[in-house]
mmCIF file of C-alpha atoms and ligand atoms in Angstrom:
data_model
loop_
_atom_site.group_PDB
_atom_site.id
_atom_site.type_symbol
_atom_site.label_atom_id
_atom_site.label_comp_id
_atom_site.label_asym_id
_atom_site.label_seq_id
_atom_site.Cartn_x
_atom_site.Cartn_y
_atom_site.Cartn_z
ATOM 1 C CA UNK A 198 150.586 33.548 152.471
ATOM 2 C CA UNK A 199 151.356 30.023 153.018
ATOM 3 C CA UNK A 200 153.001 27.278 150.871
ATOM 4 C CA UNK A 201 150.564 24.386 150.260
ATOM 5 C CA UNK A 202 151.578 20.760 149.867
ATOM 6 C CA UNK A 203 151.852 20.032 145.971
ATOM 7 C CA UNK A 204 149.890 16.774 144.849
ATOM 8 C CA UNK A 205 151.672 14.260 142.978
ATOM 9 C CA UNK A 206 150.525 11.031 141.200
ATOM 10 C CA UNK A 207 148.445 9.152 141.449
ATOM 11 C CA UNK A 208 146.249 11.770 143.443
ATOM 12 C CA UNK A 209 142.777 11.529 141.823
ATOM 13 C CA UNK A 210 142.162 15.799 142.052
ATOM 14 C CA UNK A 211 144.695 15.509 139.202
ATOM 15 C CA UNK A 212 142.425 13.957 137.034
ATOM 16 C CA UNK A 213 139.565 15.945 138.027
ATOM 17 C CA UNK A 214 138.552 18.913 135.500
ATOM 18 C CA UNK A 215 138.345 22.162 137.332
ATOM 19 C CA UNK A 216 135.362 24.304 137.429
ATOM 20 C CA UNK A 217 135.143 27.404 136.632
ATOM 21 C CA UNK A 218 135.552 30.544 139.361
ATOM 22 C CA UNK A 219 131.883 32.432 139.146
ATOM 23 C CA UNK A 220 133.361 35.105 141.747
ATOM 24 C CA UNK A 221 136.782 36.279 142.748
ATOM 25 C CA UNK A 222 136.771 36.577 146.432
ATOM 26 C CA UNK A 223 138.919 36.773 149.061
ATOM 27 C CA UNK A 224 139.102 33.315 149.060
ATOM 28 C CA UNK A 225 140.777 33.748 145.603
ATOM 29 C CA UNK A 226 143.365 35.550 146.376
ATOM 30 C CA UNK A 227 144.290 33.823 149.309
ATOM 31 C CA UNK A 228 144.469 30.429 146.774
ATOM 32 C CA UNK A 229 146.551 32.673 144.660
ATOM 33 C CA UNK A 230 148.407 34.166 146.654
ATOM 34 C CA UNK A 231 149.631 30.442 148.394
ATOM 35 C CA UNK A 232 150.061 29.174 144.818
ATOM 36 C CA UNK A 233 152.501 31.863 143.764
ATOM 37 C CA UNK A 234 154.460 31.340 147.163
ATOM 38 C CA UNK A 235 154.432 27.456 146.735
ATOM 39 C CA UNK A 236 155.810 27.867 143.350
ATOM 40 C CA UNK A 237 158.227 30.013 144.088
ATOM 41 C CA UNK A 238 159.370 27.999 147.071
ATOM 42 C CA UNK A 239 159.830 24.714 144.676
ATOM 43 C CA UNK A 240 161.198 27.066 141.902
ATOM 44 C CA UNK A 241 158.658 26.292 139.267
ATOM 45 C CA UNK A 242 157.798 28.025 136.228
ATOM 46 C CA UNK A 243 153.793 27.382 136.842
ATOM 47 C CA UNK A 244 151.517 25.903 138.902
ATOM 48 C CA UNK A 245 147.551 25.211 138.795
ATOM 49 C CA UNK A 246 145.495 24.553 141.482
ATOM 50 C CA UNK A 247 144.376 21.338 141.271
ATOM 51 C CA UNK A 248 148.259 21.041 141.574
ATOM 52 C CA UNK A 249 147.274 22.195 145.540
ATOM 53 C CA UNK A 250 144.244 20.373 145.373
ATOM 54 C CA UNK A 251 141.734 22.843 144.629
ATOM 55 C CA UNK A 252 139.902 21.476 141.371
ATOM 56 C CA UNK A 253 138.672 25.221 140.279
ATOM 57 C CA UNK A 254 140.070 27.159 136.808
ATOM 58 C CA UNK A 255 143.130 29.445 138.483
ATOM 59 C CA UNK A 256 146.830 28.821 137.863
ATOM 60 C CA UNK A 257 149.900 30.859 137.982
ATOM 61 C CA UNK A 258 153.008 31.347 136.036
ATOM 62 C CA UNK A 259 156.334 33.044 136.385
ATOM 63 C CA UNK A 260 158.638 32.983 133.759
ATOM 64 C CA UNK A 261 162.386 33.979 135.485
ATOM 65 C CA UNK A 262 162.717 37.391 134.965
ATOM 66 C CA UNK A 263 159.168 38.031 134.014
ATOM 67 C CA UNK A 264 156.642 39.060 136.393
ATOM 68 C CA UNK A 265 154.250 36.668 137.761
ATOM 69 C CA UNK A 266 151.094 36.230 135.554
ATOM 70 C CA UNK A 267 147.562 34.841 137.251
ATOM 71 C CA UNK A 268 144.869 33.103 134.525
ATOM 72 C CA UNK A 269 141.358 32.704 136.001
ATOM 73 C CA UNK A 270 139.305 30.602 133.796
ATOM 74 C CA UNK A 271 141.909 30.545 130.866
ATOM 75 C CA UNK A 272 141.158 29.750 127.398
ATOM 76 C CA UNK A 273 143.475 29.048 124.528
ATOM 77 C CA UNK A 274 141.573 31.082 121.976
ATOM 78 C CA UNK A 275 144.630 30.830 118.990
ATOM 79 C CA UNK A 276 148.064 28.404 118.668
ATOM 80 C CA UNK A 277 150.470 28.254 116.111
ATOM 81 C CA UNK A 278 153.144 25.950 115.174
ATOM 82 C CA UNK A 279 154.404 22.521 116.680
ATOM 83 C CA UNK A 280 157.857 21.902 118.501
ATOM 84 C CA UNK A 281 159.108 18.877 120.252
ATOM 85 C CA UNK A 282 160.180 20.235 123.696
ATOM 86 C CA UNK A 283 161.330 18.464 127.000
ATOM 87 C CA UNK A 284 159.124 19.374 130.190
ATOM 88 C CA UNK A 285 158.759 17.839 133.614
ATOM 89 C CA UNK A 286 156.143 18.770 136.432
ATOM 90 C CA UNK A 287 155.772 19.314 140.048
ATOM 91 C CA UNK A 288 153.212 16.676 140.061
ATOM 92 C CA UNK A 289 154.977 13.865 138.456
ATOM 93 C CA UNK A 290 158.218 14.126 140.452
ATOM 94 C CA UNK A 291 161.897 12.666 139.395
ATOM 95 C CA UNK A 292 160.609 12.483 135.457
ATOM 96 C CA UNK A 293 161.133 14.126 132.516
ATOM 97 C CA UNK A 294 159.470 13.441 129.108
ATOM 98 C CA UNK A 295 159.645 14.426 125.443
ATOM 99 C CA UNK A 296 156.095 15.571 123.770
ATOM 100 C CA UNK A 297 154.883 18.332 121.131
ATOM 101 C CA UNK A 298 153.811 21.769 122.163
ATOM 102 C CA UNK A 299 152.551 24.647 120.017
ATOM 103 C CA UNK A 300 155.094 27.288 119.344
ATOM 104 C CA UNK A 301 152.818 30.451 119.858
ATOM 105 C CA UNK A 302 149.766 30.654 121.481
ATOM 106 C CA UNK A 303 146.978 32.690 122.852
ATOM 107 C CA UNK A 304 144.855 32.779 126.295
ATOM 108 C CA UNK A 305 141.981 34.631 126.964
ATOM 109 C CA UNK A 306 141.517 34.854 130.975
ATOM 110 C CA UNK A 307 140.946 37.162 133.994
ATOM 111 C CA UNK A 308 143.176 38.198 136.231
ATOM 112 C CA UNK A 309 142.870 38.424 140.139
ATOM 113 C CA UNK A 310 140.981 41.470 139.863
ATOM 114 C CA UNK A 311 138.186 40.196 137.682
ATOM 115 C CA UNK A 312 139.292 41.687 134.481
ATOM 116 C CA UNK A 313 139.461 40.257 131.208
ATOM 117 C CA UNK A 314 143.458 39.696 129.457
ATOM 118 C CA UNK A 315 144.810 38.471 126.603
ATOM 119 C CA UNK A 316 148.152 36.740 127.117
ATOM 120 C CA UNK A 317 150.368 35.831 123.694
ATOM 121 C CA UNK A 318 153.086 33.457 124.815
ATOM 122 C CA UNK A 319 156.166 31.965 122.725
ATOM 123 C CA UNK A 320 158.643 29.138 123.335
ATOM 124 C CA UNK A 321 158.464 28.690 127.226
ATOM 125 C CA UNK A 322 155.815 31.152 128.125
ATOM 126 C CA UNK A 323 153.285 28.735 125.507
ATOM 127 C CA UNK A 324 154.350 25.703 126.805
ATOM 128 C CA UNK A 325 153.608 26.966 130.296
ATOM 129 C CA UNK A 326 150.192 28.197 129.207
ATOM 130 C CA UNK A 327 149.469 24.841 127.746
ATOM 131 C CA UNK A 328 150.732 22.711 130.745
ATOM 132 C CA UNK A 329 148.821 24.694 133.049
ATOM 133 C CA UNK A 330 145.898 24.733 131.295
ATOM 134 C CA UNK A 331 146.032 21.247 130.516
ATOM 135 C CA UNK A 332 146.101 20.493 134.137
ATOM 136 C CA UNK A 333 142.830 22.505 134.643
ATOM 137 C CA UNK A 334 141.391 20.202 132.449
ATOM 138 C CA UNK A 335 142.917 16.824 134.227
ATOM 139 C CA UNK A 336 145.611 16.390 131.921
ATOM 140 C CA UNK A 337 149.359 15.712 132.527
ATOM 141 C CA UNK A 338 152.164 16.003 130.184
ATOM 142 C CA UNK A 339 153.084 12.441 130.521
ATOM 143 C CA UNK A 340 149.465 11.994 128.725
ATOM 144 C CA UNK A 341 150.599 13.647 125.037
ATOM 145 C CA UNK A 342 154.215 11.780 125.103
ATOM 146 C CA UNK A 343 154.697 10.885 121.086
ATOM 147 C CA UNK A 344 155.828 7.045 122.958
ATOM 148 C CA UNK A 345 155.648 5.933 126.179
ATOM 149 C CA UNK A 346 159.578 5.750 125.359
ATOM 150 C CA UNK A 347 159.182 9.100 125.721
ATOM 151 C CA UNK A 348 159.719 9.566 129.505
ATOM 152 C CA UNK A 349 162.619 9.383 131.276
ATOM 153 C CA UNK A 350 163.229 8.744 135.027
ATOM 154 C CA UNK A 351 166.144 11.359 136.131
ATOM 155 C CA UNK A 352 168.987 10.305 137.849
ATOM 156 C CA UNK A 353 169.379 10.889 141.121
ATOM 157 C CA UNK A 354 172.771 13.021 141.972
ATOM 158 C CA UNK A 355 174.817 10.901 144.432
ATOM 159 C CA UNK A 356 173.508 11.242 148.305
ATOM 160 C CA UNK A 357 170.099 11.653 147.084
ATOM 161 C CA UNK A 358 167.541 9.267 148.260
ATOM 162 C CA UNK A 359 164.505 8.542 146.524
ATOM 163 C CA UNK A 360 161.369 8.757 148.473
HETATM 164 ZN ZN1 ZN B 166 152.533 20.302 135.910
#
């Protein structure tokens, strides 16, 4: 396993939409594998691999204390409800915004074996499932801010430098 460099803005495989994964290969779990290490080496809560620059339908997501869940080709097949929630990214670094999420939702996907799962996600785990997904399809969270008002820049703790 390795940890692979994470891609921040304005880096176009961002915006690209992923394609879907016809076969899980070896190849696959080695891009899963290094996603789940580079995650947990930046101590995020999800990461998709366009996030790594691979524009193809696989992201990963660890909820602390939960164990580690891989979505091939994820779908949101049901969502319920609407919250206002705060979230940042690995992608957009030193920011935080303020944008709606759905309170429950649903993802169809397979796993790194092949196999076909249902994942129902509430509160964190469904905004996780959405921001990932989103990010499949090119989108970033700073995209469904209610306002550009909406974002914030966080401050940096003293002796930090900005780079
Ligand atoms: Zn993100």
């Amino acid at each position: 396993m390795a940890i692979r460099p994470i891609r921040v803005v304005p880096d176009p495989v961002l915006r690209q939409k992923a394609k879907r994964v016809t076969t899980i290969d070896g190849s696959i779990h080695h891009l899963v594998d290094d996603m789940i290490e580079t995650m947990r080496a930046v101590s995020g809560v999800g990461l998709a691999a366009t996030q790594v620059g691979v524009p193809l339908r696989v992201a990963v997501i660890e909820i602390p204390g939960e164990d580690v869940i891989t979505i091939i080709n994820p779908e949101v097949i049901e969502r319920q409800g609407e919250c206002i929630i705060t979230e940042a990214c690995l992608s957009v670094p030193g920011y935080q915004g303020e944008l709606k999420r759905s309170v429950f939702v649903k993802v169809k996907a397979k796993d790194r074996y092949g196999k076909v799962f249902r994942v129902r996600g509430e509160e964190l785990l469904a905004q996780a499932l959405e921001h990932e997904i989103d990010h499949l399809d090119g989108v970033l969270y700073v995209d469904r801010l209610e306002s550009p008002e909406k974002l914030w820049k966080l401050v940096l703790k003293a002796g930090e430098e900005e780079d």
